[in-house]
PDB file of C-alpha atoms in Angstrom:
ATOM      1  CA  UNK A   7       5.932  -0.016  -4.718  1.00 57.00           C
ATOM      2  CA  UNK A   8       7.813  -0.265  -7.772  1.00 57.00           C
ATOM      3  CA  UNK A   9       7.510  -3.318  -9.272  1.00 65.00           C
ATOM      4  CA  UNK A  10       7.631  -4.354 -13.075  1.00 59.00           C
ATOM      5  CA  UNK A  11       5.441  -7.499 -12.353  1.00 60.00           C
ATOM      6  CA  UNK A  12       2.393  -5.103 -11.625  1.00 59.00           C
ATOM      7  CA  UNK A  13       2.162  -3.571 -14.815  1.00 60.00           C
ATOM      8  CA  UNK A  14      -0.342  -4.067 -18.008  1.00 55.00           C
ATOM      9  CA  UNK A  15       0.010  -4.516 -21.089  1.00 51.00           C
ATOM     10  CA  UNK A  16      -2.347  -4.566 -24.417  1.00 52.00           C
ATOM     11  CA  UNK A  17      -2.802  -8.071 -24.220  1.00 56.00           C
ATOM     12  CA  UNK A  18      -2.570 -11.037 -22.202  1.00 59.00           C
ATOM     13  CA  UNK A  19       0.315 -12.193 -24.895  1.00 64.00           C
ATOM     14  CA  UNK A  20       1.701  -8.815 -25.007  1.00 59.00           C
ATOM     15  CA  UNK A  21       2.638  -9.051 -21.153  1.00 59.00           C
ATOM     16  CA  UNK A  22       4.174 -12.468 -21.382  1.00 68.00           C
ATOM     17  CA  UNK A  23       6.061 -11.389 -24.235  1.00 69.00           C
ATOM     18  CA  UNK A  24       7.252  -8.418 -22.226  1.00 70.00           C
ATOM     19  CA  UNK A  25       8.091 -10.593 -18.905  1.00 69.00           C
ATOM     20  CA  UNK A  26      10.223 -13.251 -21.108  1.00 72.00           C
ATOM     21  CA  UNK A  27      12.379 -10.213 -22.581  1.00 74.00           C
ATOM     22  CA  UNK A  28      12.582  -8.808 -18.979  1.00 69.00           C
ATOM     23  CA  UNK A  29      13.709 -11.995 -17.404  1.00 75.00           C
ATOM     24  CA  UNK A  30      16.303 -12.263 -20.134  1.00 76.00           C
ATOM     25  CA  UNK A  31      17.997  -8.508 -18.858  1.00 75.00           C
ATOM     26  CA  UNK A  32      20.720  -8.506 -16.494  1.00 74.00           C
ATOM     27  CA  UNK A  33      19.008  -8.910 -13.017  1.00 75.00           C
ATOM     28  CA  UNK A  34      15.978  -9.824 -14.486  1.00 76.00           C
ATOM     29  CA  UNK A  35      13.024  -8.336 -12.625  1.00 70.00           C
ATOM     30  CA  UNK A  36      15.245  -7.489  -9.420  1.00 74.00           C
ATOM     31  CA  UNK A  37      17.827  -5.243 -11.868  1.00 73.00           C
ATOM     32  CA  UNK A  38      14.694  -3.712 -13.952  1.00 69.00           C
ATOM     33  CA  UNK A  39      13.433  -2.736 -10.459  1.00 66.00           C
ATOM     34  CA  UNK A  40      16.064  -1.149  -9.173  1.00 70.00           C
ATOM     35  CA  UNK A  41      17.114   0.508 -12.097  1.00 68.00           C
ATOM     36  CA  UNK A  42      13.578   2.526 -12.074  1.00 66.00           C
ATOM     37  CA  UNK A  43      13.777   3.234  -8.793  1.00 65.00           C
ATOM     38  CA  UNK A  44      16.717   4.934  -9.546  1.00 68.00           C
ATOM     39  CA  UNK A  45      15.490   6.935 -12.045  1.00 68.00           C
ATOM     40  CA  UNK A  46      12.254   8.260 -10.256  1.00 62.00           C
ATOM     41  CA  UNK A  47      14.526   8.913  -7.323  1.00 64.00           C
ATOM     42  CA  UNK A  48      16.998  11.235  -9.980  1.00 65.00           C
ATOM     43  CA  UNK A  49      13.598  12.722 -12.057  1.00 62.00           C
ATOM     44  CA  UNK A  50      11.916  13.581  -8.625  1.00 60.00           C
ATOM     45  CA  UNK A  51      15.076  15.254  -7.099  1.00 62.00           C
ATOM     46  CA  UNK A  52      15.504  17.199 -10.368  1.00 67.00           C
ATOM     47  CA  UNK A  53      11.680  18.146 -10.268  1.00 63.00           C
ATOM     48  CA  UNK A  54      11.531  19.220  -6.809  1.00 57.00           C
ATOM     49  CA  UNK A  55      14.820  21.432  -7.132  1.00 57.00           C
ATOM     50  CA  UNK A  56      13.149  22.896 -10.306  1.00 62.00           C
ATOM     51  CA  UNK A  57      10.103  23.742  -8.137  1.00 58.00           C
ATOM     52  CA  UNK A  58      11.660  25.214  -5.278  1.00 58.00           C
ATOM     53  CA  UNK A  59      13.133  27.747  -7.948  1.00 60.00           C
ATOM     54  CA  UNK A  60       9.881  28.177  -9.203  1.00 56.00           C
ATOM     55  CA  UNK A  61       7.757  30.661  -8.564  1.00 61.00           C
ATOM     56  CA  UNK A  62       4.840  29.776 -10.167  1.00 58.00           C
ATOM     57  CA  UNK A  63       4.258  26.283  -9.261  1.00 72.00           C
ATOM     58  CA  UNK A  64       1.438  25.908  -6.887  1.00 85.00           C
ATOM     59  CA  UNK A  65       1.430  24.890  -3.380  1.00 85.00           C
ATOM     60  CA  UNK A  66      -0.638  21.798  -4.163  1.00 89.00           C
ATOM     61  CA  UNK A  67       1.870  20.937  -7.102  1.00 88.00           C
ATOM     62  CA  UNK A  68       4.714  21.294  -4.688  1.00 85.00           C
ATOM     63  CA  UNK A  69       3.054  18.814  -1.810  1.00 91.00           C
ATOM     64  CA  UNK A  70       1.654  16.274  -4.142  1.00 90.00           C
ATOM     65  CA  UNK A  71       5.287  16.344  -5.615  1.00 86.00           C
ATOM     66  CA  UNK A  72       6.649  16.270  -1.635  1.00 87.00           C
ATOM     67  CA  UNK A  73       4.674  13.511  -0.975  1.00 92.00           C
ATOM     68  CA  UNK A  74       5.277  11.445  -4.021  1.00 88.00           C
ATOM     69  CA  UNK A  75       8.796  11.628  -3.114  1.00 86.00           C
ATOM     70  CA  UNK A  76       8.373  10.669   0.702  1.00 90.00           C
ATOM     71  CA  UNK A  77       6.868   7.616  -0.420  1.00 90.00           C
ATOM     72  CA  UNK A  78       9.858   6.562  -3.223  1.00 85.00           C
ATOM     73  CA  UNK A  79      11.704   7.362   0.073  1.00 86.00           C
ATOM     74  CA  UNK A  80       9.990   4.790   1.894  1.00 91.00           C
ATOM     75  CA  UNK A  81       9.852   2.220  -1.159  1.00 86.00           C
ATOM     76  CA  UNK A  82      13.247   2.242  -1.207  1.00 83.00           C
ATOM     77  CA  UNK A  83      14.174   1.743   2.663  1.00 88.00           C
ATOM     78  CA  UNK A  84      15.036   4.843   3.514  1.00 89.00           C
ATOM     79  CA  UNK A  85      12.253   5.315   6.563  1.00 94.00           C
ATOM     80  CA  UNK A  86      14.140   7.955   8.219  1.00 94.00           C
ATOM     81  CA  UNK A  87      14.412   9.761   5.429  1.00 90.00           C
ATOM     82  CA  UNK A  88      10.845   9.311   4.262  1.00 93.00           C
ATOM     83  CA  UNK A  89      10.081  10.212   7.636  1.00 95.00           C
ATOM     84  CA  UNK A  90      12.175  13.714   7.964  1.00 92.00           C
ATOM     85  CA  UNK A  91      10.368  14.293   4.543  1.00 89.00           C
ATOM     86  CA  UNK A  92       6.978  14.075   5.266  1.00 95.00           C
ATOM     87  CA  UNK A  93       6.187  15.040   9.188  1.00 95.00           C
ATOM     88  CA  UNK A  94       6.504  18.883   7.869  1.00 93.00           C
ATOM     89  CA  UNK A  95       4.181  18.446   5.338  1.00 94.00           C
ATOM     90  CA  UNK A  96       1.015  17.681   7.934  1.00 96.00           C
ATOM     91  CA  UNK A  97       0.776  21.808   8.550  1.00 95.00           C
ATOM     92  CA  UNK A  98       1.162  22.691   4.790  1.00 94.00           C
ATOM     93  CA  UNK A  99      -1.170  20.211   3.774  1.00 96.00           C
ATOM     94  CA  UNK A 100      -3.859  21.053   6.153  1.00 96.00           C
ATOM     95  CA  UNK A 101      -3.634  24.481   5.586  1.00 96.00           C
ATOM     96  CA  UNK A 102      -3.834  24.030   1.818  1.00 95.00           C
ATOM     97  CA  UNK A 103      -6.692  21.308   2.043  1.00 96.00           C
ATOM     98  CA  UNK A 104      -7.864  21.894   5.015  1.00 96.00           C
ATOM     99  CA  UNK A 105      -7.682  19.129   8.295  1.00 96.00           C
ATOM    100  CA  UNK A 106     -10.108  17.141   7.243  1.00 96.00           C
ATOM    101  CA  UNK A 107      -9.031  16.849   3.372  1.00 97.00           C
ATOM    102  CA  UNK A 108      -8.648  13.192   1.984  1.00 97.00           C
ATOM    103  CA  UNK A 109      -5.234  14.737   0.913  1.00 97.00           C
ATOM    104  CA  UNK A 110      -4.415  15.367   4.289  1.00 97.00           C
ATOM    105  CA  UNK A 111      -5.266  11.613   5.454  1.00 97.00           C
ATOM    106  CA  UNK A 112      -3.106  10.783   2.842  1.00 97.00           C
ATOM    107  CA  UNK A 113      -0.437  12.424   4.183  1.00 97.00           C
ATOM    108  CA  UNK A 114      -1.187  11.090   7.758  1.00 98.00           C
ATOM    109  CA  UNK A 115      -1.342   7.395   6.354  1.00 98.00           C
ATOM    110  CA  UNK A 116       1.756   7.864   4.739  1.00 97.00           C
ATOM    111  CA  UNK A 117       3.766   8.988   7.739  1.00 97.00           C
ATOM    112  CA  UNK A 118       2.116   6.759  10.062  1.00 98.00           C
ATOM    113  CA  UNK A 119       3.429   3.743   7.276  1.00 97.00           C
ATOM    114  CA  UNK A 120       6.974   5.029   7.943  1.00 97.00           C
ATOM    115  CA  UNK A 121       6.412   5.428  11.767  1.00 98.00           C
ATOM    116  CA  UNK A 122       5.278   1.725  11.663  1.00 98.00           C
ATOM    117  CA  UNK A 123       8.455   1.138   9.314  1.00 97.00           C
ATOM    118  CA  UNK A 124      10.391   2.525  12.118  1.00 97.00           C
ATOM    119  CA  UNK A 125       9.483   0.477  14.718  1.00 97.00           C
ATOM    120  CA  UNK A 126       7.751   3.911  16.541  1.00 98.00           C
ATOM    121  CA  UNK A 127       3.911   1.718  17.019  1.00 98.00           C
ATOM    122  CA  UNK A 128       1.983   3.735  19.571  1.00 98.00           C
ATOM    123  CA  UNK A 129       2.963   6.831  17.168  1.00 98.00           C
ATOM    124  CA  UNK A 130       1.976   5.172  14.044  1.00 98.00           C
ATOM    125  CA  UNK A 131      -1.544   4.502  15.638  1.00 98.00           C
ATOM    126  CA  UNK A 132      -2.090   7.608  16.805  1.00 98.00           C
ATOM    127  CA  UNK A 133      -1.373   9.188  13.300  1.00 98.00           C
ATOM    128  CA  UNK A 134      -3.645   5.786  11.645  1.00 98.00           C
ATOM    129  CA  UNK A 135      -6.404   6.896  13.944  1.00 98.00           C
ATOM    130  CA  UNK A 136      -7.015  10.659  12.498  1.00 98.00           C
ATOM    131  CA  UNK A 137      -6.406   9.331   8.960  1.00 98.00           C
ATOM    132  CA  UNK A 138      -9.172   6.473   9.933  1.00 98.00           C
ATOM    133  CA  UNK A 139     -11.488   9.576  11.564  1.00 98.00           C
ATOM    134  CA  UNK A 140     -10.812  11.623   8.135  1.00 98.00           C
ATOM    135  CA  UNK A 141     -11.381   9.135   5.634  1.00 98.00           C
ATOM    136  CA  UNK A 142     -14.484   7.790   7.321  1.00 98.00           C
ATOM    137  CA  UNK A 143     -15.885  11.084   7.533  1.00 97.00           C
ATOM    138  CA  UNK A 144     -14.896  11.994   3.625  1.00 96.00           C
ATOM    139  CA  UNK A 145     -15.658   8.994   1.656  1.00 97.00           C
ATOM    140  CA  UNK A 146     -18.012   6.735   4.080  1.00 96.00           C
ATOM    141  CA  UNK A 147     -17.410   3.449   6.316  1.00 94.00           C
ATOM    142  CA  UNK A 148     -17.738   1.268   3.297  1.00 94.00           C
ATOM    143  CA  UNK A 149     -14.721   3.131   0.952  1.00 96.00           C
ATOM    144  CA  UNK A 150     -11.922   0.559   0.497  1.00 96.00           C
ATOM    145  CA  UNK A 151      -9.714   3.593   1.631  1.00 97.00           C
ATOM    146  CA  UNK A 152     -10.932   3.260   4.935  1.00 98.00           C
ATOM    147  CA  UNK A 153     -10.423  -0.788   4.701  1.00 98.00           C
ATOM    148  CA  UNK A 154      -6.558  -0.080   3.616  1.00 97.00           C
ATOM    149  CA  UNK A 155      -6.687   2.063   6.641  1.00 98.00           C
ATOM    150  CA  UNK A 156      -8.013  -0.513   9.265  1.00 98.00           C
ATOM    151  CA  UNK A 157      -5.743  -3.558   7.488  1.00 98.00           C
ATOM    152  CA  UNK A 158      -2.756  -1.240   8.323  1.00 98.00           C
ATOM    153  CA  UNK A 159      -4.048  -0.463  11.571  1.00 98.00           C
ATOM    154  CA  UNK A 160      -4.177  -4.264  12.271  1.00 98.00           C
ATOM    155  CA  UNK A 161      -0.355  -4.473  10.518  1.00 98.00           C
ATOM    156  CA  UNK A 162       0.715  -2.180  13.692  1.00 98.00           C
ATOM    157  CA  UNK A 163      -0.863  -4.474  16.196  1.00 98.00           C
ATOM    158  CA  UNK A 164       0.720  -7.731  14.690  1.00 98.00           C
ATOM    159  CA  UNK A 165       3.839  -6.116  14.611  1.00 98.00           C
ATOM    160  CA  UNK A 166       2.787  -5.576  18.611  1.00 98.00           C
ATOM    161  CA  UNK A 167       2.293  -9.030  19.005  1.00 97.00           C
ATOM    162  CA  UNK A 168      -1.374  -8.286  19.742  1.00 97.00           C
ATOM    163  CA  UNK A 169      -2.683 -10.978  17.333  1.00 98.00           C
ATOM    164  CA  UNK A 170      -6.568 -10.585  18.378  1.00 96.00           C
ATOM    165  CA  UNK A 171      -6.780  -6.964  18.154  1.00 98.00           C
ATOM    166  CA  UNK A 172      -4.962  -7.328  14.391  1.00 98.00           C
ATOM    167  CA  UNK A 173      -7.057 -10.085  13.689  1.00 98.00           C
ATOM    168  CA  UNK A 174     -10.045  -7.376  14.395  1.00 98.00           C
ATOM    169  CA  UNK A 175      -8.700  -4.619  12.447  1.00 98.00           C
ATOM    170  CA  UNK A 176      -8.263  -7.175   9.263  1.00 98.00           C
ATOM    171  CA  UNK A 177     -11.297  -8.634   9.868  1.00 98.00           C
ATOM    172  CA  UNK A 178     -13.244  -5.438   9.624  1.00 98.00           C
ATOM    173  CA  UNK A 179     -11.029  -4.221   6.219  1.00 98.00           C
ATOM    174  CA  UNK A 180     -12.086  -8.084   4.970  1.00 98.00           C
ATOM    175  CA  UNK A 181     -16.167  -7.025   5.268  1.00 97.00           C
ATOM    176  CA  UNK A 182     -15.342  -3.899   3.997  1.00 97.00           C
ATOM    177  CA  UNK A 183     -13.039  -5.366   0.753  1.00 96.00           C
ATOM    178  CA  UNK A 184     -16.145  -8.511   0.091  1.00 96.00           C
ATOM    179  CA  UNK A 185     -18.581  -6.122   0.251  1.00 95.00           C
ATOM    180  CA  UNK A 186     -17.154  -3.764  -2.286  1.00 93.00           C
ATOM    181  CA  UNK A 187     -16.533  -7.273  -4.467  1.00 91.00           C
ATOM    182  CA  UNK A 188     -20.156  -8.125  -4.277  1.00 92.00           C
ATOM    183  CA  UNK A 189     -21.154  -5.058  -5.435  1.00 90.00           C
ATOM    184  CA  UNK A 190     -19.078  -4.506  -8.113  1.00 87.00           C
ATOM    185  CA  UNK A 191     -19.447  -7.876  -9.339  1.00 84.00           C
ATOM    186  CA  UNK A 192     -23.577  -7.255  -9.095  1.00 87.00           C
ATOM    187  CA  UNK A 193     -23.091  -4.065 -10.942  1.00 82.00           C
ATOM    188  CA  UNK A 194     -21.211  -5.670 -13.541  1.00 73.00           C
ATOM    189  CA  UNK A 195     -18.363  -2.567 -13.209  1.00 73.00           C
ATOM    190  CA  UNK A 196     -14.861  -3.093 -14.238  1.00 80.00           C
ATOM    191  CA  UNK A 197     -13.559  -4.309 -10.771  1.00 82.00           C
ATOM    192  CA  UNK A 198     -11.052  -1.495  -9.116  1.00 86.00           C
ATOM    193  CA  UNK A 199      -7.655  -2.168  -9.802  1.00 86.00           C
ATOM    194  CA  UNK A 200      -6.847  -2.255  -6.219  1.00 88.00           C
ATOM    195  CA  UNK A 201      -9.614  -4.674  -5.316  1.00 92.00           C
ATOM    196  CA  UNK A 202      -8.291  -7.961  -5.629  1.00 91.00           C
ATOM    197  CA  UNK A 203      -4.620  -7.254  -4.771  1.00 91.00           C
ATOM    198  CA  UNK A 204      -5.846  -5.860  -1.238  1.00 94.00           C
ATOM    199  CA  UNK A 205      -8.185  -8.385  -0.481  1.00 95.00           C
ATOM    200  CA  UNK A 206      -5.478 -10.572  -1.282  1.00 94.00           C
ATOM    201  CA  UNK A 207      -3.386  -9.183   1.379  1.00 95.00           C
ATOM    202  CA  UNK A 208      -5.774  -8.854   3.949  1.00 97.00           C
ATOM    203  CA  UNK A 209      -6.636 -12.524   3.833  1.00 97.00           C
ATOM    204  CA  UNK A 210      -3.171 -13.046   4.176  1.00 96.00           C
ATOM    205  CA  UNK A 211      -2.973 -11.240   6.896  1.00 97.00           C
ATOM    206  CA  UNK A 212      -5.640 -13.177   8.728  1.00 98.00           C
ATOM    207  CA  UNK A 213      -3.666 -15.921   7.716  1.00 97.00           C
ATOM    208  CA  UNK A 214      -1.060 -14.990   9.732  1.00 97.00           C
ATOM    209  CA  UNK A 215      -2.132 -13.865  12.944  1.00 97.00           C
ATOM    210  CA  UNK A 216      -4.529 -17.175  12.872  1.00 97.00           C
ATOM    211  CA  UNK A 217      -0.615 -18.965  12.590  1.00 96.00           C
ATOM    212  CA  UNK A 218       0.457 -17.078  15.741  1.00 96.00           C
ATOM    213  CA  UNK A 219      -2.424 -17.825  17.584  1.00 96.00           C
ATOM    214  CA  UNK A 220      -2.162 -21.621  16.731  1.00 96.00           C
ATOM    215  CA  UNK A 221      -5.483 -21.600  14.664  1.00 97.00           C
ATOM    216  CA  UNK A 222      -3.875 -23.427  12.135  1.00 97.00           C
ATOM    217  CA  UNK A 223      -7.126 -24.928   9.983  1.00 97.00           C
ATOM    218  CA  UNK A 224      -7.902 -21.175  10.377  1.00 97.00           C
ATOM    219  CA  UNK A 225      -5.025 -19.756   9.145  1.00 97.00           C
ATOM    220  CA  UNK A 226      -4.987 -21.973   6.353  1.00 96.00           C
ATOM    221  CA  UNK A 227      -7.884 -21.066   4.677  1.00 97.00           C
ATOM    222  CA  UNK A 228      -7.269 -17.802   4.504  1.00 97.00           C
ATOM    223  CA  UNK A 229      -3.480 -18.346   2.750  1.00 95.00           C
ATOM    224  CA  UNK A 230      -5.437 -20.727   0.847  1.00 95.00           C
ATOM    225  CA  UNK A 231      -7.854 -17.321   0.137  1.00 96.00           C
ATOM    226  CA  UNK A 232      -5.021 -15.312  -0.649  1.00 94.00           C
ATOM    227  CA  UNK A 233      -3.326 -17.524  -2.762  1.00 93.00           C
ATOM    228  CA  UNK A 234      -6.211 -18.295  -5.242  1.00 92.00           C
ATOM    229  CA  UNK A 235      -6.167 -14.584  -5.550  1.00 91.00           C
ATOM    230  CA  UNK A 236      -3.080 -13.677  -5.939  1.00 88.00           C
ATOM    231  CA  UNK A 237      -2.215 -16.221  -8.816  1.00 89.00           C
ATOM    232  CA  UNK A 238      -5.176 -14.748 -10.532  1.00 85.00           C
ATOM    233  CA  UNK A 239      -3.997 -11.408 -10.259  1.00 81.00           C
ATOM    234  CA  UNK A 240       0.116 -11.768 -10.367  1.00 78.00           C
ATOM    235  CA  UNK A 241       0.668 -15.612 -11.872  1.00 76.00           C
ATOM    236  CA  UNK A 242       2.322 -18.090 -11.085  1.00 73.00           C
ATOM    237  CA  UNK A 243       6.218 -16.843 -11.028  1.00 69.00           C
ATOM    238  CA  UNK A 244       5.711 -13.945  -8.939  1.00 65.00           C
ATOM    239  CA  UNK A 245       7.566 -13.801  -5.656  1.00 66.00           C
ATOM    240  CA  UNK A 246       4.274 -12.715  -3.887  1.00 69.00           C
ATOM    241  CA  UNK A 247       3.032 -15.838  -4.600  1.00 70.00           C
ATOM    242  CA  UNK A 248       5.775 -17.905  -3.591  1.00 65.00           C
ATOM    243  CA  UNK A 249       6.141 -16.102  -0.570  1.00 67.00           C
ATOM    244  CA  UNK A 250       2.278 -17.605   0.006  1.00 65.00           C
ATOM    245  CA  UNK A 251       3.063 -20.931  -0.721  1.00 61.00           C
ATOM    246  CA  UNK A 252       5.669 -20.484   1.930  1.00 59.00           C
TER     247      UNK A 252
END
C-alpha cells in the first residue's frame, strides 16, 4: 500500500519536519497519496509497454514487473483488474521458477488477496492453501511469510463469518510473529521492518473476531495489543491508529 505515513526519514526530526510540510499540501496525506499512486500507475504502464517491445528484457524482469503492477492494481481498487492481470501469470511464473518457487507463492498470495477482495472465498483459500504448502516447504514453519500467510487465511474466514476458525488461523500467525520478536530481540538484530506492523495487525485481528464472538475482555486486550504497537510504530495522528481506538 501506498502510503506517505510509512516512510523514513534520516531522523526522528527529519520525519516530523517532512509530515508538517505534507499536511500543509493540498489534500494533505490523502492528495500526496493519490497523487503517487498515480504516478506509479503512469511509470509502470510506460515500463511494461517498453518491455513488451523489448526484446531483451528477461522473463523474470517482465513478471516481477507484471506482478508489481497487479498489486498497484489491487492498491488502488481495481480487483478485477488486478485479478485479469495476475491469474495468467501462475503458468509463466512456475515455469520460470518452477511450482514450488517462493516467487510463485507470491504470485498465488497475491491473487488469492484479490480473490478475497472479490468476494470469491472458497477460491481465495484454495489458492492461500498452495501458497501456505510452498512457503512452508521453502522458508520453514517459523518464517513470518508463512504467518502473513495463515493471518490472511484467517482474514478469508472472518470475512465467512467463521470467527473460530479465523481466530485459529491468527492465532497460529500470532506464535509465529512473538516468536520471531523474541528472537530477534535475544539476538539483539535490527528488528524486520515488517515485524511490528504485522503483529500489530494480527492482534487486531484477534481483536475482532473475539468482538463477534462476544468475548469482549478478550477482544480488548488484544486492540489494547495492537494499539500500543501501532502508536509505536505509526504515532499518534495516523488513521490506523484511530481506526483502533475506534
Amino acid at each position: 500500500d501506498i502510503d506517505v505515513r510509512k516512510s523514513e526519514a534520516f531522523s526522528a526530526d527529519d520525519k516530523m519536519r517532512i509530515f508538517e510540510a505534507v499536511e500543509q499540501m493540498e489534500g494533505g496525506f490523502t492528495g500526496v497519496n493519490t497523487v503517487l499512486r498515480r504516478a506509479m500507475t503512469d511509470w509502470l504502464t510506460e515500463t511494461l509497454k517498453e518491455s513488451t517491445n523489448d526484446n531483451d528484457i528477461s522473463v523474470r524482469t517482465m513478471l516481477d514487473r507484471k506482478l508489481a503492477f497487479g498489486v498497484l492494481m489491487q492498491d488502488q481498487g481495481n480487483y478485477e483488474a488486478a485479478r485479469v492481470w495476475l491469474l495468467p501469470m501462475l503458468p509463466h511464473a512456475a515455469a520460470e521458477y518452477g511450482e514450488r518457487s517462493i516467487f510463485t507463492g507470491k504470485v498465488y498470495f497475491n491473487l488469492a488477496s484479490v480473490l478475497d477482495d472479490l468476494g470469491d472465498y472458497e477460491k481465495a483459500l484454495k489458492l492461500y492453501a498452495i501458497c501456505l504448502n510452498i512457503r512452508e516447504g521453502a522458508l520453514g514453519r517459523k518464517n513470518m511469510d508463512v504467518a502473513e500467510t495463515l493471518n490472511n487465511i484467517g482474514l478469508v474466514h472472518k470475512n465467512m463469518l467463521n470467527y473460530s476458525k479465523a481466530d485459529s488461523y491468527y492465532s497460529d500467525a500470532l506464535e509465529i510473529y512473538v516468536a520471531a520478536h523474541a528472537r530477534q530481540e535475544a539476538d539483539d538484530e535490527d528488528l524486520d521492518p515488517r515485524l511490528l506492523p504485522r503483529l500489530a495487525d494480527t492482534y487486531n485481528n484477534l481483536g475482532v473476531v473475539q468482538k463477534k464472538q462476544a468475548n469482549y475482555n478478550r477482544a480488548l486486550h488484544y486492540y489494547q495489543l495492537s494499539l500500543d504497537l501501532r502508536l509505536r510504530v505509526l504515532g499518534s495522528e495516523h488513521p490506523i491508529v484511530a481506526e483502533t481506538f475506534y
